[in-house]
Amino acid sequence: MPIDIFLNFHLDNVIFQFIRTYDIDYSKFNTGYIDLMKQIEWCIEKNIKFISFSKGDFYWKRRWCNTVYDYDYHVLYDKRSFKTVIKANLFCYKMRLWQVLREKNIIKLYHIHIRDKRRKLRSSSHKNPDFKISDIDKNVKPDAIERIEYGQQDYISLKRVINEFLFEYNENEKNVRLYKLIEIPSSYLLCGKKEQISIRLV
């Protein structure tokens, strides 16, 4: 099951990054940085000399790049056509306005305060439930728990907390066991080789 995918354009010995996406259940592992390292490894093997992050000034780009360049638009149109002259001028005005908004940090504020909030609202309807973690109750009886396979569809909502458990306690997935508390709804025991925790979905 893929957890991180990127799509790039290739031109001679240059790669232009285009689309990157990942499964947010694995966000603790910083998969975006891992896939970028893998891209660099692949480029070295294939003698690709440049990776371009394309337009847009973001912190992660500054962190990974060693060259910043201007991104220019060149508008070509037929001066004999009144229609194309109008369209070309409108496009140029739009680009100039966009540049002014960018220089005034208005676009950045829009991304932070409006667009990102809208995305969170759209994703809230299918996000994983929140959970609380506590120490395991030592008085839990063996017949009060049931071993379950967390890869099943019924327990897919536990994937994020299991991944965070793996990350936090440096556990290996093959050593993880998940148990359901039969008498307590939405409560589970998560046991690794080194650590064990109690989980309650809220």
XYZ file of C-alpha atoms in Angstrom:
202
model
C 0.000 0.000 0.000
C 1.712 3.255 -1.092
C 1.981 5.890 1.632
C 3.841 8.595 -0.309
C 3.634 9.426 -4.016
C 5.232 12.143 -6.133
C 4.842 13.030 -9.791
C 7.617 14.907 -11.612
C 8.248 16.237 -15.104
C 11.577 15.406 -16.766
C 13.467 17.520 -19.291
C 16.939 16.304 -20.260
C 18.908 16.310 -16.998
C 16.401 18.388 -14.993
C 13.464 17.216 -12.865
C 10.590 19.589 -12.149
C 8.603 18.630 -9.079
C 4.895 18.801 -9.768
C 2.666 16.868 -7.332
C 3.546 15.383 -3.948
C 1.116 13.673 -1.617
C 1.226 11.310 1.336
C -0.960 9.386 3.778
C -1.394 11.693 6.788
C -1.539 8.670 9.099
C 2.238 8.504 8.594
C 2.906 12.219 9.137
C 5.046 11.547 12.231
C 7.671 9.996 9.969
C 8.119 13.125 7.792
C 7.578 11.125 4.623
C 7.908 14.275 2.493
C 11.560 14.630 3.494
C 12.166 10.892 3.070
C 10.753 10.908 -0.474
C 12.901 13.940 -1.321
C 16.018 12.117 -0.152
C 14.991 9.129 -2.275
C 14.515 11.427 -5.275
C 18.018 12.834 -4.784
C 19.434 9.301 -4.566
C 17.626 8.363 -7.790
C 18.897 11.517 -9.537
C 22.486 10.716 -8.570
C 22.121 7.169 -9.927
C 20.624 8.452 -13.208
C 23.041 11.408 -13.602
C 20.231 13.958 -13.252
C 21.912 17.266 -12.397
C 19.036 19.446 -11.141
C 15.810 19.174 -9.184
C 13.620 22.255 -9.547
C 10.980 22.942 -6.902
C 9.312 25.328 -9.364
C 7.584 28.531 -8.334
C 6.482 29.352 -4.827
C 8.637 30.369 -1.873
C 8.177 27.994 1.049
C 10.283 27.125 4.097
C 10.889 23.521 3.065
C 12.151 24.670 -0.355
C 14.614 27.081 1.215
C 15.777 24.278 3.496
C 16.551 21.904 0.647
C 17.675 24.125 -2.224
C 21.022 25.792 -2.905
C 19.887 28.167 -5.679
C 16.968 30.592 -5.931
C 15.974 31.872 -9.362
C 13.348 34.200 -10.787
C 10.346 32.672 -12.500
C 9.445 34.685 -15.588
C 6.373 34.651 -17.815
C 6.744 35.339 -21.536
C 3.437 36.156 -23.223
C 3.295 35.521 -26.967
C 0.275 36.716 -28.937
C -0.824 37.842 -32.380
C -0.850 41.671 -32.499
C -3.105 41.577 -35.559
C -5.925 39.980 -33.572
C -7.925 42.346 -31.366
C -9.200 39.396 -29.350
C -5.740 38.027 -28.531
C -4.443 41.516 -27.691
C -7.227 41.900 -25.116
C -6.615 38.422 -23.685
C -2.848 38.963 -23.510
C -3.215 42.312 -21.743
C -5.714 40.928 -19.261
C -3.351 38.083 -18.501
C -0.438 40.520 -17.989
C -2.522 42.690 -15.639
C -3.501 39.588 -13.709
C 0.142 38.498 -13.329
C 1.219 41.987 -12.232
C -1.572 42.106 -9.663
C -0.590 38.648 -8.439
C 3.025 39.806 -8.035
C 1.971 42.880 -6.035
C -0.143 40.670 -3.733
C 2.792 38.304 -3.343
C 5.212 41.145 -2.473
C 2.756 42.514 0.102
C 2.502 39.020 1.676
C -1.257 39.022 1.046
C -1.096 35.653 -0.743
C 0.871 34.169 2.147
C -1.741 35.419 4.617
C -4.482 33.963 2.430
C -2.787 30.550 2.506
C -2.367 30.656 6.283
C -5.722 32.083 7.366
C -8.223 31.108 4.691
C -7.205 28.313 2.320
C -5.626 26.041 4.946
C -8.623 26.476 7.262
C -10.993 25.567 4.429
C -8.967 22.437 3.730
C -9.124 21.427 7.389
C -12.883 21.932 7.418
C -13.294 19.809 4.277
C -11.192 17.021 5.730
C -12.791 17.092 9.194
C -15.711 14.921 8.075
C -13.432 11.934 7.414
C -10.495 12.528 9.745
C -9.403 9.920 12.251
C -10.932 10.212 15.714
C -8.875 11.723 18.522
C -7.496 9.412 21.162
C -6.164 9.405 24.706
C -3.166 7.377 25.823
C -2.591 6.110 29.353
C -0.688 3.402 31.215
C -2.083 -0.112 31.077
C -4.278 -1.140 33.970
C -2.440 -4.090 35.524
C -5.734 -5.477 36.845
C -7.133 -6.216 33.379
C -7.966 -9.924 33.237
C -6.845 -12.042 30.263
C -10.447 -13.024 29.462
C -11.441 -9.317 29.249
C -9.311 -8.690 26.157
C -9.439 -9.965 22.594
C -6.545 -9.993 20.108
C -7.427 -8.146 16.888
C -5.722 -7.455 13.569
C -5.512 -3.686 13.195
C -5.078 -3.954 9.419
C -8.765 -4.874 9.099
C -11.158 -2.230 7.802
C -13.055 -2.123 11.127
C -9.924 -0.865 12.885
C -8.479 1.375 10.190
C -9.046 4.414 12.437
C -6.303 3.097 14.738
C -3.640 3.340 12.057
C -2.512 6.834 13.018
C -2.101 6.094 16.730
C -0.245 2.850 15.935
C 2.156 4.737 13.660
C 2.719 7.352 16.349
C 3.381 4.552 18.829
C 5.974 3.042 16.448
C 7.634 6.434 16.020
C 7.549 7.514 19.669
C 8.880 4.269 21.153
C 11.084 3.169 18.243
C 9.144 -0.073 17.876
C 9.035 -2.423 14.901
C 5.596 -2.992 13.373
C 6.066 -6.767 13.280
C 6.353 -6.780 17.098
C 3.127 -4.845 17.702
C 0.038 -6.590 19.079
C -3.362 -4.947 19.441
C -6.057 -6.023 21.885
C -9.636 -4.833 22.340
C -11.074 -4.377 25.836
C -14.280 -6.350 25.541
C -16.207 -4.584 28.309
C -15.012 -1.018 27.611
C -16.129 0.477 24.256
C -13.490 2.102 22.020
C -10.665 1.022 24.315
C -7.595 -0.947 23.282
C -4.239 -2.187 24.492
C -1.261 -1.660 22.212
C 1.760 -3.772 23.035
C 5.207 -3.649 21.500
C 8.476 -5.307 22.360
C 9.562 -2.429 24.616
C 6.407 -0.547 25.602
C 2.694 -1.093 26.186
C -0.017 1.579 26.286
C -3.772 1.837 26.681
C -5.758 3.703 24.015
C -9.257 5.149 24.190
C -10.845 6.720 21.129
C -12.797 9.909 21.871
